[in-house]
XYZ file of C-alpha atoms in Angstrom:
667
model
C -2.998 -26.015 -25.310
C -1.276 -26.408 -21.900
C -3.492 -27.369 -18.976
C -4.212 -24.898 -16.182
C -1.996 -25.431 -13.135
C -5.090 -26.300 -11.056
C -6.436 -28.833 -13.562
C -5.255 -31.825 -11.527
C -6.898 -30.498 -8.363
C -10.342 -30.273 -9.977
C -9.941 -33.335 -12.200
C -7.976 -35.622 -9.918
C -7.503 -39.149 -11.182
C -6.768 -40.471 -7.676
C -7.516 -39.310 -4.131
C -6.146 -40.010 -0.648
C -8.519 -39.442 2.295
C -6.613 -38.695 5.519
C -8.545 -39.581 8.672
C -10.879 -42.032 6.916
C -12.864 -44.310 9.224
C -16.170 -46.129 9.421
C -17.593 -43.863 12.137
C -20.887 -42.355 10.989
C -20.015 -38.944 12.441
C -16.504 -38.862 10.960
C -16.043 -36.152 8.303
C -13.273 -38.151 6.622
C -15.482 -41.240 6.727
C -18.300 -39.368 5.008
C -15.793 -38.127 2.413
C -14.753 -41.705 1.679
C -18.352 -42.910 1.360
C -19.316 -39.953 -0.857
C -16.471 -40.656 -3.243
C -17.599 -44.262 -3.567
C -21.324 -43.502 -3.850
C -21.000 -40.662 -6.389
C -19.499 -42.987 -8.969
C -15.947 -41.692 -8.877
C -13.828 -43.985 -11.079
C -10.376 -42.989 -9.800
C -8.381 -44.733 -7.100
C -9.356 -43.815 -3.516
C -6.868 -44.474 -0.711
C -8.074 -44.282 2.917
C -5.260 -43.165 5.249
C -5.490 -43.615 9.019
C -2.879 -45.246 11.294
C -5.673 -46.486 13.605
C -7.279 -48.794 11.029
C -6.157 -51.603 8.762
C -9.308 -51.510 6.632
C -12.128 -49.024 6.012
C -15.380 -50.440 4.602
C -13.494 -53.535 3.491
C -10.715 -51.671 1.694
C -7.093 -51.561 2.791
C -6.300 -48.511 4.926
C -2.785 -47.049 4.892
C -0.991 -45.760 7.962
C 0.596 -42.730 6.291
C 1.275 -41.050 2.967
C 4.626 -42.807 2.692
C 2.889 -46.220 2.530
C 0.584 -45.333 -0.388
C 1.150 -47.620 -3.402
C 1.040 -44.655 -5.809
C 1.165 -40.874 -5.605
C -2.429 -39.573 -5.571
C -3.238 -36.371 -7.412
C -5.313 -34.983 -4.536
C -5.154 -35.267 -0.743
C -8.279 -34.720 1.365
C -7.358 -33.870 4.959
C -10.069 -34.000 7.645
C -8.137 -34.543 10.872
C -7.800 -32.366 14.028
C -6.162 -29.001 13.303
C -2.931 -29.672 15.263
C -2.205 -32.712 13.045
C -2.769 -31.086 9.651
C 0.633 -29.451 9.096
C 2.464 -32.743 9.719
C 0.145 -34.574 7.315
C 0.701 -31.868 4.704
C 4.459 -32.273 5.167
C 4.160 -36.030 4.646
C 2.079 -35.407 1.524
C 4.786 -33.140 0.193
C 7.461 -35.724 0.851
C 5.372 -38.305 -1.026
C 5.036 -35.998 -4.041
C 1.387 -34.940 -3.642
C 0.928 -31.407 -5.001
C -2.784 -30.653 -4.434
C -4.861 -30.828 -1.262
C -8.149 -29.826 0.325
C -8.105 -29.134 4.069
C -11.595 -29.559 5.502
C -10.446 -29.373 9.148
C -11.581 -26.438 11.291
C -9.738 -24.863 14.221
C -7.446 -22.400 12.467
C -7.586 -18.627 12.102
C -11.246 -18.465 13.047
C -10.541 -19.602 16.651
C -7.941 -16.962 17.534
C -4.191 -16.690 18.098
C -3.539 -20.410 18.509
C -5.362 -21.132 15.267
C -3.482 -18.362 13.460
C -0.195 -20.045 14.434
C -1.433 -23.430 13.190
C -2.498 -21.895 9.886
C 0.847 -20.153 9.461
C 2.618 -23.474 10.006
C 0.312 -25.188 7.502
C 0.866 -22.614 4.767
C 4.626 -22.612 5.346
C 4.783 -26.411 4.916
C 2.608 -26.272 1.786
C 4.767 -23.535 0.288
C 7.935 -25.530 1.012
C 6.641 -28.449 -1.041
C 4.809 -26.432 -3.696
C 1.421 -27.805 -2.615
C -1.632 -25.768 -3.629
C -4.620 -26.287 -1.367
C -8.198 -25.208 -0.698
C -9.281 -24.424 2.868
C -8.942 -24.893 5.749
C -12.382 -24.943 7.357
C -14.235 -25.745 4.147
C -16.856 -28.176 2.847
C -14.651 -29.416 -0.015
C -15.289 -29.560 -3.763
C -17.478 -31.418 -6.228
C -16.983 -32.168 -9.942
C -20.171 -34.045 -10.829
C -19.091 -34.845 -14.400
C -16.382 -37.225 -13.072
C -18.262 -38.338 -9.963
C -15.883 -36.449 -7.657
C -17.778 -35.587 -4.469
C -14.948 -34.545 -2.170
C -17.329 -32.979 0.367
C -19.219 -34.147 3.432
C -22.475 -32.893 1.891
C -25.335 -35.369 1.545
C -27.526 -35.744 -1.535
C -26.957 -35.987 -5.267
C -25.561 -33.165 -7.378
C -26.581 -32.999 -11.020
C -23.954 -32.375 -13.673
C -24.371 -29.054 -15.482
C -22.522 -25.951 -16.659
C -22.796 -23.642 -13.619
C -19.961 -23.280 -11.121
C -20.696 -22.381 -7.496
C -17.864 -20.881 -5.432
C -18.673 -20.066 -1.811
C -16.843 -19.122 1.357
C -19.698 -20.681 3.303
C -20.172 -24.440 3.296
C -23.698 -23.953 4.623
C -24.600 -21.857 1.578
C -23.190 -24.597 -0.663
C -25.357 -27.287 0.909
C -28.475 -25.105 0.706
C -27.811 -24.303 -2.962
C -27.218 -27.962 -3.781
C -30.427 -29.055 -2.074
C -32.413 -26.391 -3.936
C -30.727 -27.186 -7.262
C -31.486 -30.910 -6.986
C -35.198 -30.159 -6.577
C -35.181 -27.699 -9.497
C -33.156 -29.821 -11.881
C -30.173 -27.465 -12.073
C -26.707 -28.954 -12.462
C -23.166 -27.804 -11.729
C -19.783 -28.142 -13.361
C -18.052 -27.413 -10.053
C -19.003 -26.754 -6.459
C -16.125 -25.178 -4.542
C -16.155 -24.283 -0.854
C -13.148 -22.003 -0.291
C -13.289 -21.822 3.512
C -10.583 -19.612 4.995
C -8.632 -19.382 1.702
C -5.231 -19.679 3.369
C -3.749 -20.550 -0.032
C -6.070 -20.677 -3.042
C -8.570 -17.828 -3.055
C -11.308 -16.476 -5.310
C -8.812 -14.938 -7.734
C -7.011 -18.155 -8.662
C -10.187 -20.246 -8.612
C -11.890 -17.802 -10.995
C -8.815 -17.942 -13.206
C -9.250 -21.714 -13.435
C -13.003 -21.509 -14.101
C -12.394 -19.021 -16.906
C -10.456 -21.758 -18.731
C -12.772 -24.607 -17.745
C -14.713 -25.776 -20.804
C -17.400 -27.344 -18.602
C -18.348 -23.988 -17.025
C -20.597 -21.423 -18.756
C -21.738 -19.331 -15.780
C -20.477 -18.696 -12.241
C -22.234 -18.065 -8.905
C -20.235 -16.557 -6.038
C -20.965 -16.223 -2.329
C -18.388 -13.866 -0.781
C -17.820 -12.766 2.788
C -14.445 -11.069 2.368
C -11.458 -10.996 0.040
C -7.729 -11.055 0.767
C -6.034 -9.933 -2.413
C -8.189 -7.190 -3.929
C -6.014 -6.639 -6.998
C -5.885 -10.315 -7.929
C -9.613 -10.659 -7.267
C -10.426 -7.663 -9.479
C -8.146 -8.880 -12.243
C -9.711 -12.360 -12.170
C -13.258 -10.949 -12.137
C -12.576 -8.745 -15.162
C -10.840 -11.505 -17.099
C -13.465 -14.157 -16.375
C -16.574 -12.025 -16.885
C -15.463 -11.187 -20.421
C -16.388 -14.751 -21.351
C -18.746 -16.046 -18.686
C -21.542 -14.335 -16.711
C -20.853 -14.005 -12.983
C -23.537 -13.385 -10.361
C -22.502 -12.885 -6.750
C -23.801 -12.355 -3.256
C -21.411 -10.324 -1.104
C -22.414 -10.114 2.567
C -21.095 -7.839 5.292
C -22.916 -4.780 3.912
C -23.132 -3.114 7.311
C -20.842 -2.822 10.316
C -22.482 -5.657 12.261
C -22.354 -7.961 9.247
C -18.714 -7.102 8.607
C -17.853 -7.940 12.202
C -19.592 -11.301 11.847
C -17.634 -12.005 8.666
C -14.331 -11.290 10.384
C -15.170 -13.680 13.211
C -16.278 -16.305 10.691
C -13.401 -16.291 8.198
C -10.932 -13.718 9.490
C -11.248 -11.939 6.118
C -10.793 -8.223 5.626
C -13.955 -6.411 4.557
C -13.833 -3.229 2.484
C -16.448 -0.511 2.155
C -19.618 -1.965 0.664
C -20.095 0.965 -1.722
C -16.527 0.547 -2.945
C -17.034 -3.175 -3.430
C -20.146 -2.410 -5.486
C -18.066 -0.116 -7.688
C -15.414 -2.797 -8.137
C -17.998 -5.396 -9.140
C -19.785 -3.048 -11.515
C -16.552 -2.053 -13.233
C -15.595 -5.708 -13.580
C -18.766 -6.473 -15.538
C -20.295 -8.589 -12.756
C -23.822 -8.551 -11.285
C -24.294 -8.424 -7.529
C -27.503 -9.661 -5.895
C -28.526 -9.162 -2.297
C -30.100 -12.398 -1.104
C -29.755 -16.134 -1.469
C -33.241 -16.282 -3.011
C -32.030 -13.883 -5.696
C -28.959 -16.050 -6.219
C -31.257 -19.076 -6.623
C -33.342 -17.201 -9.184
C -30.240 -16.055 -11.056
C -28.955 -19.632 -11.115
C -32.183 -20.754 -12.741
C -31.908 -18.006 -15.372
C -28.215 -18.621 -16.062
C -28.902 -22.317 -16.543
C -31.168 -21.382 -19.487
C -28.517 -19.057 -21.002
C -30.888 -16.122 -21.542
C -29.115 -12.938 -22.643
C -31.107 -9.682 -22.671
C -29.633 -7.056 -24.974
C -30.916 -4.204 -22.808
C -33.173 -3.434 -19.862
C -36.468 -2.572 -21.596
C -39.087 -5.015 -20.322
C -42.583 -5.710 -21.617
C -45.041 -7.387 -19.238
C -47.964 -9.449 -20.544
C -50.546 -10.376 -17.913
C -54.170 -11.414 -17.532
C -54.332 -9.690 -14.151
C -53.971 -5.977 -13.476
C -52.771 -6.394 -9.879
C -49.808 -8.666 -10.627
C -48.890 -6.408 -13.542
C -48.769 -3.364 -11.280
C -46.693 -5.266 -8.703
C -44.192 -6.265 -11.363
C -44.078 -2.733 -12.783
C -43.471 -1.135 -9.383
C -40.528 -3.415 -8.701
C -39.139 -2.932 -12.200
C -39.068 0.837 -11.716
C -37.430 0.465 -8.278
C -34.700 -1.744 -9.768
C -33.997 0.602 -12.666
C -35.601 -1.626 -15.293
C -37.184 0.454 -18.050
C -40.749 -0.351 -18.969
C -40.627 -0.689 -22.749
C -42.614 1.852 -24.779
C -44.510 -0.118 -27.360
C -44.245 1.250 -30.889
C -47.357 2.543 -32.687
C -47.087 -0.441 -35.070
C -47.152 -2.853 -32.110
C -50.186 -1.120 -30.579
C -51.943 -1.323 -33.928
C -51.125 -5.025 -34.316
C -52.382 -5.748 -30.802
C -55.615 -3.813 -31.363
C -56.373 -6.195 -34.205
C -56.196 -9.306 -32.003
C -56.989 -8.209 -28.435
C -60.297 -7.110 -26.888
C -61.053 -3.408 -27.120
C -60.656 -3.012 -23.360
C -57.024 -4.229 -23.158
C -54.702 -1.783 -21.410
C -53.315 -0.145 -24.578
C -49.926 0.186 -22.876
C -47.176 -1.669 -21.023
C -47.889 -3.645 -18.860
C -50.188 -5.347 -21.343
C -53.310 -6.390 -19.444
C -54.933 -8.809 -21.882
C -57.933 -9.285 -19.539
C -58.732 -12.061 -17.063
C -60.315 -14.413 -19.595
C -57.214 -14.418 -21.826
C -56.975 -17.425 -24.115
C -53.834 -19.186 -25.308
C -54.168 -17.375 -28.647
C -54.293 -14.048 -26.859
C -51.049 -14.881 -25.030
C -49.464 -16.042 -28.272
C -50.328 -12.819 -30.080
C -49.327 -10.469 -27.260
C -45.950 -12.110 -26.566
C -45.176 -12.359 -30.292
C -45.957 -8.677 -30.851
C -43.723 -7.628 -27.981
C -40.824 -9.794 -29.141
C -41.104 -8.268 -32.619
C -40.927 -4.698 -31.257
C -37.449 -3.120 -31.482
C -38.229 -1.147 -28.318
C -38.470 -4.369 -26.257
C -35.459 -6.276 -24.882
C -37.346 -8.973 -22.974
C -40.831 -10.172 -22.053
C -42.326 -11.302 -18.762
C -45.484 -13.351 -19.356
C -47.723 -13.666 -16.287
C -50.904 -15.663 -15.652
C -53.293 -16.076 -12.769
C -56.003 -18.780 -12.964
C -58.782 -16.302 -12.287
C -61.238 -17.279 -15.028
C -62.965 -20.643 -15.543
C -60.771 -23.283 -17.222
C -63.017 -23.060 -20.252
C -61.722 -19.501 -20.808
C -58.160 -19.245 -19.468
C -56.352 -22.562 -19.709
C -52.936 -22.206 -18.016
C -51.381 -25.258 -19.676
C -52.455 -24.272 -23.186
C -51.333 -20.667 -22.549
C -47.939 -21.963 -21.415
C -47.597 -24.030 -24.585
C -48.427 -20.970 -26.694
C -45.804 -18.835 -24.922
C -43.188 -21.582 -25.373
C -43.947 -21.819 -29.081
C -43.498 -18.064 -29.583
C -40.422 -17.828 -27.355
C -38.591 -20.329 -29.582
C -38.897 -17.932 -32.527
C -36.944 -15.084 -30.898
C -33.475 -14.559 -29.434
C -34.936 -12.182 -26.842
C -35.476 -13.631 -23.359
C -38.935 -14.656 -22.211
C -39.524 -15.130 -18.480
C -42.752 -16.524 -17.059
C -44.745 -16.290 -13.860
C -47.691 -18.666 -13.596
C -49.115 -17.729 -10.183
C -50.879 -20.290 -8.022
C -50.260 -24.001 -7.546
C -52.676 -26.759 -8.581
C -54.086 -25.181 -11.746
C -50.729 -23.902 -13.057
C -48.510 -26.837 -12.052
C -48.569 -28.470 -15.496
C -47.822 -25.155 -17.209
C -44.749 -24.652 -15.056
C -43.636 -28.190 -15.863
C -43.790 -27.331 -19.568
C -41.670 -24.213 -18.997
C -39.095 -26.259 -17.088
C -38.995 -28.845 -19.855
C -38.556 -26.134 -22.499
C -35.767 -24.399 -20.569
C -37.743 -21.187 -20.070
C -37.247 -19.445 -16.683
C -40.407 -19.801 -14.597
C -41.383 -18.247 -11.272
C -44.270 -18.454 -8.843
C -44.467 -14.736 -7.991
C -43.617 -11.553 -9.945
C -40.767 -10.322 -7.742
C -38.042 -12.884 -8.530
C -38.919 -12.787 -12.225
C -38.401 -9.028 -12.403
C -35.278 -9.270 -10.250
C -33.729 -11.854 -12.544
C -34.383 -9.724 -15.629
C -32.902 -6.764 -13.778
C -29.785 -8.675 -12.758
C -29.152 -10.208 -16.160
C -29.750 -6.982 -18.054
C -27.397 -5.290 -15.560
C -24.791 -7.921 -16.402
C -24.846 -7.031 -20.069
C -24.880 -3.317 -19.232
C -21.884 -3.828 -16.945
C -20.144 -5.594 -19.813
C -20.165 -2.252 -21.633
C -18.275 -0.767 -18.702
C -15.845 -3.672 -18.719
C -14.985 -2.967 -22.349
C -14.238 0.713 -21.723
C -10.536 1.564 -22.064
C -9.675 5.035 -20.703
C -7.047 6.840 -22.749
C -3.500 7.353 -21.482
C -2.668 10.300 -19.269
C -0.476 11.633 -22.061
C -3.688 12.811 -23.771
C -4.331 15.187 -20.856
C -2.451 18.308 -19.791
C 0.415 17.222 -17.561
C -0.276 17.982 -13.865
C 2.247 19.673 -11.597
C 2.873 16.413 -9.743
C 5.966 17.713 -7.958
C 4.131 20.780 -6.663
C 1.248 18.605 -5.460
C 3.694 16.265 -3.718
C 5.368 19.157 -1.902
C 1.991 20.407 -0.578
C 1.155 16.996 0.867
C 4.643 16.346 2.238
C 4.666 19.731 3.987
C 1.383 18.972 5.754
C 2.580 15.497 6.785
C 5.860 16.952 8.056
C 3.837 19.135 10.439
C 1.881 16.130 11.710
C -1.292 17.037 9.805
C -3.506 14.688 7.795
C -5.958 17.365 6.656
C -5.063 20.183 4.247
C -6.317 23.677 4.966
C -8.327 25.541 2.345
C -5.397 27.293 0.715
C -3.400 24.080 0.465
C -6.419 22.213 -0.882
C -6.972 24.740 -3.643
C -3.288 24.777 -4.533
C -3.470 20.996 -4.868
C -6.517 21.251 -7.144
C -4.790 23.913 -9.247
C -1.811 21.592 -9.690
C -4.172 19.251 -11.552
C -5.721 22.055 -13.656
C -9.020 22.130 -11.755
C -10.394 25.719 -11.788
C -10.468 27.450 -8.403
C -11.432 30.854 -7.102
C -8.613 33.310 -6.315
C -7.769 32.843 -2.629
C -5.832 34.926 -0.071
C -5.140 34.629 3.666
C -5.476 37.591 6.035
C -4.120 37.436 9.577
C -5.572 40.683 10.906
C -8.546 42.943 10.115
C -6.475 45.584 8.300
C -4.875 43.015 5.981
C -8.332 41.616 5.284
C -9.651 45.047 4.299
C -6.704 45.701 1.952
C -7.002 42.321 0.248
C -10.748 42.779 -0.194
C -10.244 46.166 -1.839
C -7.638 44.707 -4.194
C -9.850 41.846 -5.403
C -13.031 43.935 -5.457
C -16.289 43.674 -3.552
C -18.305 41.703 -2.663
C -16.113 39.066 -1.003
C -16.497 35.865 1.023
C -14.572 35.113 4.219
C -13.912 31.719 5.850
C -11.968 30.596 8.877
C -8.623 28.936 8.055
C -7.856 26.027 10.386
C -6.418 22.544 9.890
C -8.687 21.317 12.697
C -12.044 22.511 11.351
C -13.636 20.623 8.493
C -17.172 22.025 8.551
C -16.780 25.772 8.860
C -20.472 26.645 9.058
C -20.774 24.537 12.242
C -18.634 27.111 14.084
C -19.956 30.261 12.354
C -16.767 30.271 10.294
C -18.255 31.611 7.036
C -19.369 35.122 6.001
C -20.756 35.769 2.517
C -21.527 38.820 0.367
C -19.410 41.371 2.294
C -19.639 44.547 0.216
C -17.443 47.072 2.068
C -14.202 47.374 3.989
C -16.117 48.126 7.179
C -18.164 44.943 6.756
C -14.966 42.931 6.238
C -13.347 44.403 9.341
C -16.388 43.689 11.512
C -16.800 40.170 10.133
C -13.133 39.377 10.864
C -13.499 40.127 14.562
C -16.894 38.481 14.930
C -15.785 35.301 13.156
C -12.664 34.865 15.277
C -14.663 35.397 18.456
C -17.307 32.838 17.431
C -14.770 30.191 16.412
C -12.665 30.600 19.570
C -15.789 30.259 21.675
C -17.099 27.167 19.835
C -13.754 25.466 19.158
C -11.249 26.696 21.741
C -8.985 23.723 20.956
C -8.614 24.517 17.240
C -5.455 25.992 15.727
C -6.381 29.162 13.794
C -4.269 30.410 10.891
C -6.017 33.583 9.777
C -9.021 33.988 7.550
C -9.434 33.106 3.875
C -10.757 35.735 1.474
C -12.207 35.000 -1.966
C -14.218 36.947 -4.543
C -17.940 36.412 -4.015
C -19.000 34.357 -7.044
C -22.740 34.796 -7.665
C -24.218 31.879 -9.598
C -27.964 31.822 -8.937
C -28.532 28.694 -11.028
C -25.514 26.739 -9.801
C -25.794 23.172 -8.437
C -23.462 22.059 -5.685
C -21.830 18.684 -6.234
C -19.204 16.639 -4.431
C -16.216 15.183 -6.276
C -13.440 13.457 -4.417
C -11.170 10.476 -4.072
C -10.787 8.119 -1.142
C -8.514 5.164 -0.475
C -10.314 2.048 0.723
C -8.094 -0.009 3.066
C -8.896 -3.221 1.188
C -9.816 -2.197 -2.346
C -7.608 0.858 -2.942
C -8.363 4.261 -4.565
C -11.901 5.152 -5.673
C -13.595 8.243 -7.087
C -16.684 9.660 -5.348
C -19.372 11.877 -6.941
C -22.635 13.131 -5.498
C -24.677 15.985 -4.089
C -22.554 18.616 -2.356
C -23.101 21.595 -0.091
C -23.599 21.912 3.633
C -26.171 19.081 3.682
C -23.872 16.523 2.068
C -23.901 14.119 5.040
C -27.667 14.328 5.460
C -28.396 13.752 1.752
C -26.131 10.685 1.463
C -26.326 10.933 -2.320
C -23.067 9.463 -3.588
C -21.834 7.035 -6.219
C -18.358 5.606 -6.408
C -16.257 4.094 -9.168
C -12.714 2.970 -9.799
C -10.136 5.021 -11.664
C -9.190 5.590 -14.427
C -12.227 7.042 -16.217
C -13.190 8.083 -19.710
C -16.227 10.193 -20.617
C -18.541 7.171 -20.845
C -17.581 5.992 -17.364
C -17.739 9.524 -15.926
C -21.245 9.952 -17.338
C -22.336 6.629 -15.845
C -20.984 7.676 -12.446
C -22.956 10.940 -12.530
C -26.167 9.262 -13.669
C -26.124 6.881 -10.704
C -26.819 9.766 -8.280
C -30.076 11.513 -7.437
C -28.512 14.925 -8.022
C -28.023 14.022 -11.690
C -31.740 14.680 -12.270
C -31.132 18.304 -11.237
C -28.282 18.834 -13.670
C -30.575 19.176 -16.681
C -33.037 22.014 -17.322
C -35.194 22.204 -14.198
C -38.030 24.699 -13.736
C -36.376 28.081 -14.359
C -32.820 26.717 -14.228
C -30.806 26.156 -17.412
C -28.941 22.850 -17.777
C -25.367 22.618 -16.547
C -22.503 21.980 -18.941
C -22.485 18.174 -18.669
C -19.499 17.786 -20.973
C -17.390 20.076 -18.781
C -18.507 18.244 -15.646
C -17.654 14.857 -17.178
C -14.239 16.147 -18.261
């Protein structure tokens, strides 16, 4: 099997360090020392024209003097010198580099010019590089620590890819303490060349990597990123933090990396459709890393909670409901089995409160019963040291849970709350590879995130049918409507044009006419039959009710005539600047049990076209009840989009309202 084109970058057999010195505060000097101290077995060449030796090893003046062509160049010199060094690397035959230097795009126009020069030189020589303004990379399995980060990094099967070097160092420090190892640690920096898309493509083929953690501030090539996410997440779970959720955060991201930031809701839709799980905080990323390192795989989101304390159980349940985790309904057979082994005053439901004096045997029986229940996808076992050690023994209870967990493929998460009395129990969980937490919240969050991953995988596998299966739209007619509006300098269609556009795609609309004077309005109303609705027709007015531009239930010609004059007077008074093009008349459609919904499409400047669904009507902005997804859709994906809104709960039978035709709405 041919090697990936980035294999040599991440598995370099030799490295040149440009700018190496013995100064303690020198980034290149730290790079050189880290390579030596991490046990890297390949050749390391320090390059710096100011020194003849670095830490007792020969130092070379330039790339041209190197005794062999290294597979990787590490460049940590002032920004104005980097392009020339890259050029020299290219002339020497080096084809991979990492630029750790700062002072490029993030500092303004001068830095943008330096970065453009750097990328042009790299492209000329066919050099692929990470950075600039990055921490570097680590491959612990070969002792390659090409970063200026301090501390040891354990070898493992998780890959961490981050635009922030600070996040990398924090994750590495946390992971060392918690015994979690990495296959790769990659700080992308400004991503002037290699970005998330190509790095994910490499990690998808990397046999050392089983799960991937991402920290993202912005993306440059949305299509390549989406393609790489979808391809990689088919084989390996991906958990990400994407910052810049709000305007202030997005502005900070742009000043930090210069990256474009798309709508956060649209990014969520992209991630969901790609089969990836997004978390919101670094603590949640930490917790997900711990869970991924144990390779737990929930088959659904139905959680059973076993606890010896009612309070912690309620806390965990509240959060589970907020996160969309379903509290498993225990089967009658499970309840019966538990009644035979638990005290009569146990909770008889989920969460399973097995009482404060719960013994190890009680934990063993409760967890085993839940794992055996087909209605349960995972178990969270919780303990608080509230009873005397003679009754509840945290270490023995932990051992019992571990023993039962080994008999099932369903995930078991644990939360032994406290410190001194539960320390040994947590140590046993760590040794057994069972996710353990100190409080309920991260445990529930991790189950939520991982069950969402496997739910999102169902979306990833959906393949919408070809358009040929649908009635062909009148694409040419739709194009003419849009081109006509653009030709007149308008970017908003009026109501008649909008409905004609919908009709071109076979979306049912009400019969619509335009009247330009009261008499014409009366005649049209008589032709279509009373009652009728009237609305102002203007390319400048989006919300007609704001300017008294709507009249409903007009049941006579006299009412139509009066409404015409009154409406025009109101609109001219409230919007004297608006262009008015008559009044729209439609039959008054009476649907007392109808629900108003919003369905539309927008084009995100970074991520492209997306479909929007949510609550409609005049209060649409106030309700802010919307979900977005990426086209194309099939019925499964359309149903998922609808169910992610609050209005979906009103689409079924509700009080005296019959259910809507969900199949028609999904179609």
